[in-house]
Each structure stands twice: as structure tokens, then as C-alpha cells.
């Protein structure tokens, strides 16, 4: 069963709500007109699932959002911190951050936290830039590495899906084709 959220027509978030999934998993894909972010709802450690209703999607703005994985406390604390500071930026300045600015701010905060208290948070940040009318997807890990990518994945499922994404991902896919691709990758990942 899938639960779908839409933010305008540029960012699509899918939550994979299958109780048979036994691993943490995030995936993001960028296309010509939108970004697709998907995640499972499992919270756990290594291969143990301790919770199946973990919040992993955080809406940053009308046109941007991020999916996170990692240590349970760190992901919630860090994601809410970023979310509230992006909103504060919009209130103070009267306009929203672009996805690129939000990604660079998030990377800066991860790098600063690395010197004080390490936050074990891996994330994919996606959004649609209103000024340039282009979608963007950013890959970040807990060490503060930032890269703009056409697709990315975190978690155990990423070992299985990168080969499929290399072969099947096309930037000109429609939203229906992208969702079908996501289902193919999810069914392939669950076999193992």
C-alpha cells in the first residue's frame, strides 16, 4: 500500500508502508519537471526493526522537502532544526530559500555538528527552484558530504537499487513511469 503526498506539482513524496520491509531505505530521483522522494517508515538499528511508523519526511518549504535516515534521535532533532530554521529564514527575509541554498545550509550545519557532537543523519533533499524552473536533488551523508545527483539512495536498499537506476532512470520520465520504476526497485530489493 502506498500513501502519496503532493507538494504543488514539482515534488512528489511516496511513503512505502509495507510491514514486510526489514531495512531502512531512502530513495530520490530527479526528472525534468519534478523530484520523487520515497522512504520506508521503519526505525531500527542494523537489521533489527524497532518501530514501523518512523517519521522520515520533513517538508522544508512549499517546493522543497527532505527524507532522512540514521540514529532515531539524531534524525528527528536535526531535521526539525533545519526545518524550523528554513521557516525562520522565510519569515525574516520575506522569501523562501532555494533548494540549493537549503542544501548548502544543511551541509554547513552537518559539518559544524561534526566538530561538536556528531549527528548520524543521512539525507536526500529535493525541491523545485521557482526562479530557474528546475528541479534539484541533493545527496548528503553524516560527514557533511554534499552532491547534486540525478538519483540517490541511502540505507541497505541502496545496494540493490543503484544498478537498476543506472540502467532504467531517464530524466524525461512522466510521474506514472517514475512511480512504476520505484515499484520495480522496491520489489527487487525485497527479494533479498
PDB file of C-alpha atoms in Angstrom:
ATOM      1  CA  UNK A   1       0.000   0.000   0.000  1.00  0.00           C
ATOM      2  CA  UNK A   2       1.314   3.466  -0.842  1.00  0.00           C
ATOM      3  CA  UNK A   3       0.359   6.735   0.732  1.00  0.00           C
ATOM      4  CA  UNK A   4       1.026   9.706  -1.530  1.00  0.00           C
ATOM      5  CA  UNK A   5       1.591  13.354  -0.641  1.00  0.00           C
ATOM      6  CA  UNK A   6       1.865  16.101  -3.210  1.00  0.00           C
ATOM      7  CA  UNK A   7       3.514  19.454  -2.775  1.00  0.00           C
ATOM      8  CA  UNK A   8       2.401  21.551  -5.751  1.00  0.00           C
ATOM      9  CA  UNK A   9       3.280  19.596  -8.903  1.00  0.00           C
ATOM     10  CA  UNK A  10       7.014  19.656  -8.528  1.00  0.00           C
ATOM     11  CA  UNK A  11       7.814  17.437  -5.545  1.00  0.00           C
ATOM     12  CA  UNK A  12       6.244  14.031  -5.063  1.00  0.00           C
ATOM     13  CA  UNK A  13       6.742  12.084  -1.843  1.00  0.00           C
ATOM     14  CA  UNK A  14       5.873   8.426  -1.551  1.00  0.00           C
ATOM     15  CA  UNK A  15       5.861   6.556   1.717  1.00  0.00           C
ATOM     16  CA  UNK A  16       6.365   2.838   1.328  1.00  0.00           C
ATOM     17  CA  UNK A  17       4.123   1.372   4.013  1.00  0.00           C
ATOM     18  CA  UNK A  18       4.837  -2.317   3.808  1.00  0.00           C
ATOM     19  CA  UNK A  19       5.312  -4.186   7.040  1.00  0.00           C
ATOM     20  CA  UNK A  20       7.449  -6.786   5.245  1.00  0.00           C
ATOM     21  CA  UNK A  21      10.260  -4.292   4.655  1.00  0.00           C
ATOM     22  CA  UNK A  22      13.046  -5.038   7.103  1.00  0.00           C
ATOM     23  CA  UNK A  23      15.606  -2.388   6.281  1.00  0.00           C
ATOM     24  CA  UNK A  24      15.895   1.391   6.366  1.00  0.00           C
ATOM     25  CA  UNK A  25      15.653   2.828   2.901  1.00  0.00           C
ATOM     26  CA  UNK A  26      15.533   6.253   1.237  1.00  0.00           C
ATOM     27  CA  UNK A  27      15.465   6.954  -2.467  1.00  0.00           C
ATOM     28  CA  UNK A  28      15.259  10.111  -4.542  1.00  0.00           C
ATOM     29  CA  UNK A  29      15.069  10.645  -8.295  1.00  0.00           C
ATOM     30  CA  UNK A  30      15.200  13.871 -10.269  1.00  0.00           C
ATOM     31  CA  UNK A  31      13.314  14.262 -13.533  1.00  0.00           C
ATOM     32  CA  UNK A  32      12.776  17.179 -15.923  1.00  0.00           C
ATOM     33  CA  UNK A  33       9.674  18.541 -14.166  1.00  0.00           C
ATOM     34  CA  UNK A  34       9.677  17.032 -10.677  1.00  0.00           C
ATOM     35  CA  UNK A  35      11.596  15.253  -7.944  1.00  0.00           C
ATOM     36  CA  UNK A  36      10.426  11.957  -6.466  1.00  0.00           C
ATOM     37  CA  UNK A  37      11.382  11.163  -2.858  1.00  0.00           C
ATOM     38  CA  UNK A  38      10.425   7.855  -1.239  1.00  0.00           C
ATOM     39  CA  UNK A  39      11.112   6.179   2.082  1.00  0.00           C
ATOM     40  CA  UNK A  40      10.024   3.374   4.312  1.00  0.00           C
ATOM     41  CA  UNK A  41       8.714   4.038   7.811  1.00  0.00           C
ATOM     42  CA  UNK A  42      10.976   1.623   9.688  1.00  0.00           C
ATOM     43  CA  UNK A  43      13.121   2.776  12.541  1.00  0.00           C
ATOM     44  CA  UNK A  44      15.777   0.408  13.732  1.00  0.00           C
ATOM     45  CA  UNK A  45      19.384  -0.425  14.195  1.00  0.00           C
ATOM     46  CA  UNK A  46      21.356  -2.675  11.866  1.00  0.00           C
ATOM     47  CA  UNK A  47      18.884  -5.344  10.702  1.00  0.00           C
ATOM     48  CA  UNK A  48      16.509  -5.037  13.656  1.00  0.00           C
ATOM     49  CA  UNK A  49      13.291  -3.095  13.163  1.00  0.00           C
ATOM     50  CA  UNK A  50      12.132  -1.436  16.368  1.00  0.00           C
ATOM     51  CA  UNK A  51       9.472   0.862  15.013  1.00  0.00           C
ATOM     52  CA  UNK A  52       7.346   0.857  11.866  1.00  0.00           C
ATOM     53  CA  UNK A  53       5.931   4.374  11.962  1.00  0.00           C
ATOM     54  CA  UNK A  54       9.111   6.472  11.978  1.00  0.00           C
ATOM     55  CA  UNK A  55       8.745   9.999  10.566  1.00  0.00           C
ATOM     56  CA  UNK A  56      11.328  10.342   7.768  1.00  0.00           C
ATOM     57  CA  UNK A  57       9.918  13.074   5.532  1.00  0.00           C
ATOM     58  CA  UNK A  58      10.267  16.708   6.556  1.00  0.00           C
ATOM     59  CA  UNK A  59       8.680  19.458   4.485  1.00  0.00           C
ATOM     60  CA  UNK A  60      11.080  22.391   4.338  1.00  0.00           C
ATOM     61  CA  UNK A  61       9.009  24.678   2.188  1.00  0.00           C
ATOM     62  CA  UNK A  62       6.217  24.726  -0.344  1.00  0.00           C
ATOM     63  CA  UNK A  63       8.593  23.406  -3.011  1.00  0.00           C
ATOM     64  CA  UNK A  64      11.233  21.515  -1.001  1.00  0.00           C
ATOM     65  CA  UNK A  65      11.486  18.567   1.339  1.00  0.00           C
ATOM     66  CA  UNK A  66      13.944  16.045   2.677  1.00  0.00           C
ATOM     67  CA  UNK A  67      13.930  12.398   3.673  1.00  0.00           C
ATOM     68  CA  UNK A  68      16.283  11.292   6.438  1.00  0.00           C
ATOM     69  CA  UNK A  69      17.706   8.115   7.920  1.00  0.00           C
ATOM     70  CA  UNK A  70      20.120   7.357  10.717  1.00  0.00           C
ATOM     71  CA  UNK A  71      20.007   7.313  14.509  1.00  0.00           C
ATOM     72  CA  UNK A  72      16.428   7.869  15.660  1.00  0.00           C
ATOM     73  CA  UNK A  73      17.030  10.811  17.995  1.00  0.00           C
ATOM     74  CA  UNK A  74      19.526  12.490  15.700  1.00  0.00           C
ATOM     75  CA  UNK A  75      17.267  12.364  12.645  1.00  0.00           C
ATOM     76  CA  UNK A  76      14.288  13.942  14.401  1.00  0.00           C
ATOM     77  CA  UNK A  77      16.334  16.594  16.221  1.00  0.00           C
ATOM     78  CA  UNK A  78      18.445  17.592  13.225  1.00  0.00           C
ATOM     79  CA  UNK A  79      15.586  17.539  10.701  1.00  0.00           C
ATOM     80  CA  UNK A  80      13.307  19.653  12.865  1.00  0.00           C
ATOM     81  CA  UNK A  81      16.201  22.064  13.494  1.00  0.00           C
ATOM     82  CA  UNK A  82      16.741  22.503   9.732  1.00  0.00           C
ATOM     83  CA  UNK A  83      13.008  22.699   9.063  1.00  0.00           C
ATOM     84  CA  UNK A  84      12.448  25.447  11.659  1.00  0.00           C
ATOM     85  CA  UNK A  85      15.471  27.460  10.507  1.00  0.00           C
ATOM     86  CA  UNK A  86      14.324  27.384   6.877  1.00  0.00           C
ATOM     87  CA  UNK A  87      10.935  28.717   8.026  1.00  0.00           C
ATOM     88  CA  UNK A  88      12.696  31.371  10.147  1.00  0.00           C
ATOM     89  CA  UNK A  89      14.697  32.434   7.082  1.00  0.00           C
ATOM     90  CA  UNK A  90      11.470  32.878   5.099  1.00  0.00           C
ATOM     91  CA  UNK A  91       9.869  34.935   7.892  1.00  0.00           C
ATOM     92  CA  UNK A  92      12.904  37.189   8.343  1.00  0.00           C
ATOM     93  CA  UNK A  93      13.626  37.784   4.663  1.00  0.00           C
ATOM     94  CA  UNK A  94      10.171  37.624   3.106  1.00  0.00           C
ATOM     95  CA  UNK A  95      11.111  34.933   0.572  1.00  0.00           C
ATOM     96  CA  UNK A  96      11.991  31.244   0.661  1.00  0.00           C
ATOM     97  CA  UNK A  97      15.375  29.591   0.287  1.00  0.00           C
ATOM     98  CA  UNK A  98      16.028  27.849  -2.991  1.00  0.00           C
ATOM     99  CA  UNK A  99      16.639  24.098  -2.720  1.00  0.00           C
ATOM    100  CA  UNK A 100      20.322  24.773  -3.430  1.00  0.00           C
ATOM    101  CA  UNK A 101      20.545  27.259  -0.558  1.00  0.00           C
ATOM    102  CA  UNK A 102      18.699  24.878   1.774  1.00  0.00           C
ATOM    103  CA  UNK A 103      21.084  22.060   0.815  1.00  0.00           C
ATOM    104  CA  UNK A 104      24.155  24.205   1.418  1.00  0.00           C
ATOM    105  CA  UNK A 105      22.777  25.422   4.765  1.00  0.00           C
ATOM    106  CA  UNK A 106      22.044  21.829   5.790  1.00  0.00           C
ATOM    107  CA  UNK A 107      25.547  20.735   4.758  1.00  0.00           C
ATOM    108  CA  UNK A 108      27.051  23.585   6.771  1.00  0.00           C
ATOM    109  CA  UNK A 109      25.086  22.563   9.873  1.00  0.00           C
ATOM    110  CA  UNK A 110      26.126  18.918   9.469  1.00  0.00           C
ATOM    111  CA  UNK A 111      29.778  19.950   9.133  1.00  0.00           C
ATOM    112  CA  UNK A 112      29.550  22.198  12.210  1.00  0.00           C
ATOM    113  CA  UNK A 113      27.916  19.407  14.219  1.00  0.00           C
ATOM    114  CA  UNK A 114      30.736  17.075  13.180  1.00  0.00           C
ATOM    115  CA  UNK A 115      33.159  19.199  15.233  1.00  0.00           C
ATOM    116  CA  UNK A 116      30.972  19.223  18.355  1.00  0.00           C
ATOM    117  CA  UNK A 117      28.530  16.336  18.550  1.00  0.00           C
ATOM    118  CA  UNK A 118      28.211  14.041  15.569  1.00  0.00           C
ATOM    119  CA  UNK A 119      24.685  13.706  14.208  1.00  0.00           C
ATOM    120  CA  UNK A 120      24.334  10.381  12.434  1.00  0.00           C
ATOM    121  CA  UNK A 121      21.953  11.655   9.754  1.00  0.00           C
ATOM    122  CA  UNK A 122      21.961  10.717   6.080  1.00  0.00           C
ATOM    123  CA  UNK A 123      19.525  12.578   3.869  1.00  0.00           C
ATOM    124  CA  UNK A 124      18.221  13.343   0.422  1.00  0.00           C
ATOM    125  CA  UNK A 125      16.969  16.882  -0.131  1.00  0.00           C
ATOM    126  CA  UNK A 126      14.843  17.603  -3.165  1.00  0.00           C
ATOM    127  CA  UNK A 127      12.929  20.540  -4.470  1.00  0.00           C
ATOM    128  CA  UNK A 128      11.903  22.760  -7.329  1.00  0.00           C
ATOM    129  CA  UNK A 129      13.604  26.130  -7.795  1.00  0.00           C
ATOM    130  CA  UNK A 130      10.945  28.681  -8.761  1.00  0.00           C
ATOM    131  CA  UNK A 131      13.423  31.203 -10.150  1.00  0.00           C
ATOM    132  CA  UNK A 132      15.147  28.856 -12.603  1.00  0.00           C
ATOM    133  CA  UNK A 133      12.169  26.462 -13.006  1.00  0.00           C
ATOM    134  CA  UNK A 134      14.386  23.425 -12.479  1.00  0.00           C
ATOM    135  CA  UNK A 135      14.161  20.520 -10.046  1.00  0.00           C
ATOM    136  CA  UNK A 136      17.156  19.533  -7.952  1.00  0.00           C
ATOM    137  CA  UNK A 137      18.140  16.605  -5.750  1.00  0.00           C
ATOM    138  CA  UNK A 138      20.969  16.629  -3.223  1.00  0.00           C
ATOM    139  CA  UNK A 139      22.687  13.676  -1.552  1.00  0.00           C
ATOM    140  CA  UNK A 140      24.186  14.220   1.919  1.00  0.00           C
ATOM    141  CA  UNK A 141      25.738  11.879   4.438  1.00  0.00           C
ATOM    142  CA  UNK A 142      26.508  12.312   8.129  1.00  0.00           C
ATOM    143  CA  UNK A 143      30.031  13.588   7.374  1.00  0.00           C
ATOM    144  CA  UNK A 144      28.644  16.617   5.537  1.00  0.00           C
ATOM    145  CA  UNK A 145      29.309  15.405   2.003  1.00  0.00           C
ATOM    146  CA  UNK A 146      27.061  17.232  -0.470  1.00  0.00           C
ATOM    147  CA  UNK A 147      26.475  16.323  -4.110  1.00  0.00           C
ATOM    148  CA  UNK A 148      23.783  17.242  -6.596  1.00  0.00           C
ATOM    149  CA  UNK A 149      22.700  13.970  -8.189  1.00  0.00           C
ATOM    150  CA  UNK A 150      20.136  12.726 -10.740  1.00  0.00           C
ATOM    151  CA  UNK A 151      19.208   9.952  -8.280  1.00  0.00           C
ATOM    152  CA  UNK A 152      20.382   8.804  -4.890  1.00  0.00           C
ATOM    153  CA  UNK A 153      19.689   6.316  -2.165  1.00  0.00           C
ATOM    154  CA  UNK A 154      20.585   5.674   1.474  1.00  0.00           C
ATOM    155  CA  UNK A 155      20.240   2.562   3.559  1.00  0.00           C
ATOM    156  CA  UNK A 156      20.559  -1.140   2.946  1.00  0.00           C
ATOM    157  CA  UNK A 157      18.256  -0.983  -0.059  1.00  0.00           C
ATOM    158  CA  UNK A 158      20.683   1.248  -1.943  1.00  0.00           C
ATOM    159  CA  UNK A 159      22.986  -1.702  -2.596  1.00  0.00           C
ATOM    160  CA  UNK A 160      20.275  -3.256  -4.756  1.00  0.00           C
ATOM    161  CA  UNK A 161      18.820  -0.210  -6.468  1.00  0.00           C
ATOM    162  CA  UNK A 162      21.800   1.710  -7.868  1.00  0.00           C
ATOM    163  CA  UNK A 163      22.303  -0.854 -10.641  1.00  0.00           C
ATOM    164  CA  UNK A 164      18.634  -0.587 -11.624  1.00  0.00           C
ATOM    165  CA  UNK A 165      18.759   3.210 -11.528  1.00  0.00           C
ATOM    166  CA  UNK A 166      21.879   3.268 -13.715  1.00  0.00           C
ATOM    167  CA  UNK A 167      20.054   1.225 -16.311  1.00  0.00           C
ATOM    168  CA  UNK A 168      16.432   2.413 -16.109  1.00  0.00           C
ATOM    169  CA  UNK A 169      16.420   6.062 -14.974  1.00  0.00           C
ATOM    170  CA  UNK A 170      15.617   8.636 -17.681  1.00  0.00           C
ATOM    171  CA  UNK A 171      15.227  12.360 -16.964  1.00  0.00           C
ATOM    172  CA  UNK A 172      12.227  12.638 -19.309  1.00  0.00           C
ATOM    173  CA  UNK A 173      10.034  10.099 -17.456  1.00  0.00           C
ATOM    174  CA  UNK A 174       6.485  11.014 -16.509  1.00  0.00           C
ATOM    175  CA  UNK A 175       5.272  10.778 -12.936  1.00  0.00           C
ATOM    176  CA  UNK A 176       3.476   7.479 -13.619  1.00  0.00           C
ATOM    177  CA  UNK A 177       6.609   5.965 -15.215  1.00  0.00           C
ATOM    178  CA  UNK A 178       8.691   7.164 -12.261  1.00  0.00           C
ATOM    179  CA  UNK A 179       6.330   5.551  -9.764  1.00  0.00           C
ATOM    180  CA  UNK A 180       6.441   2.291 -11.753  1.00  0.00           C
ATOM    181  CA  UNK A 181      10.247   2.411 -11.694  1.00  0.00           C
ATOM    182  CA  UNK A 182      10.134   2.925  -7.943  1.00  0.00           C
ATOM    183  CA  UNK A 183       7.876  -0.104  -7.521  1.00  0.00           C
ATOM    184  CA  UNK A 184      10.234  -2.221  -9.660  1.00  0.00           C
ATOM    185  CA  UNK A 185      13.163  -1.251  -7.463  1.00  0.00           C
ATOM    186  CA  UNK A 186      11.213  -1.897  -4.283  1.00  0.00           C
ATOM    187  CA  UNK A 187      10.093  -5.346  -5.408  1.00  0.00           C
ATOM    188  CA  UNK A 188      13.653  -6.213  -6.483  1.00  0.00           C
ATOM    189  CA  UNK A 189      15.024  -5.021  -3.150  1.00  0.00           C
ATOM    190  CA  UNK A 190      12.532  -7.046  -1.116  1.00  0.00           C
ATOM    191  CA  UNK A 191      13.623 -10.311  -2.790  1.00  0.00           C
ATOM    192  CA  UNK A 192      16.882 -10.262  -0.823  1.00  0.00           C
TER     193      UNK A 192
END
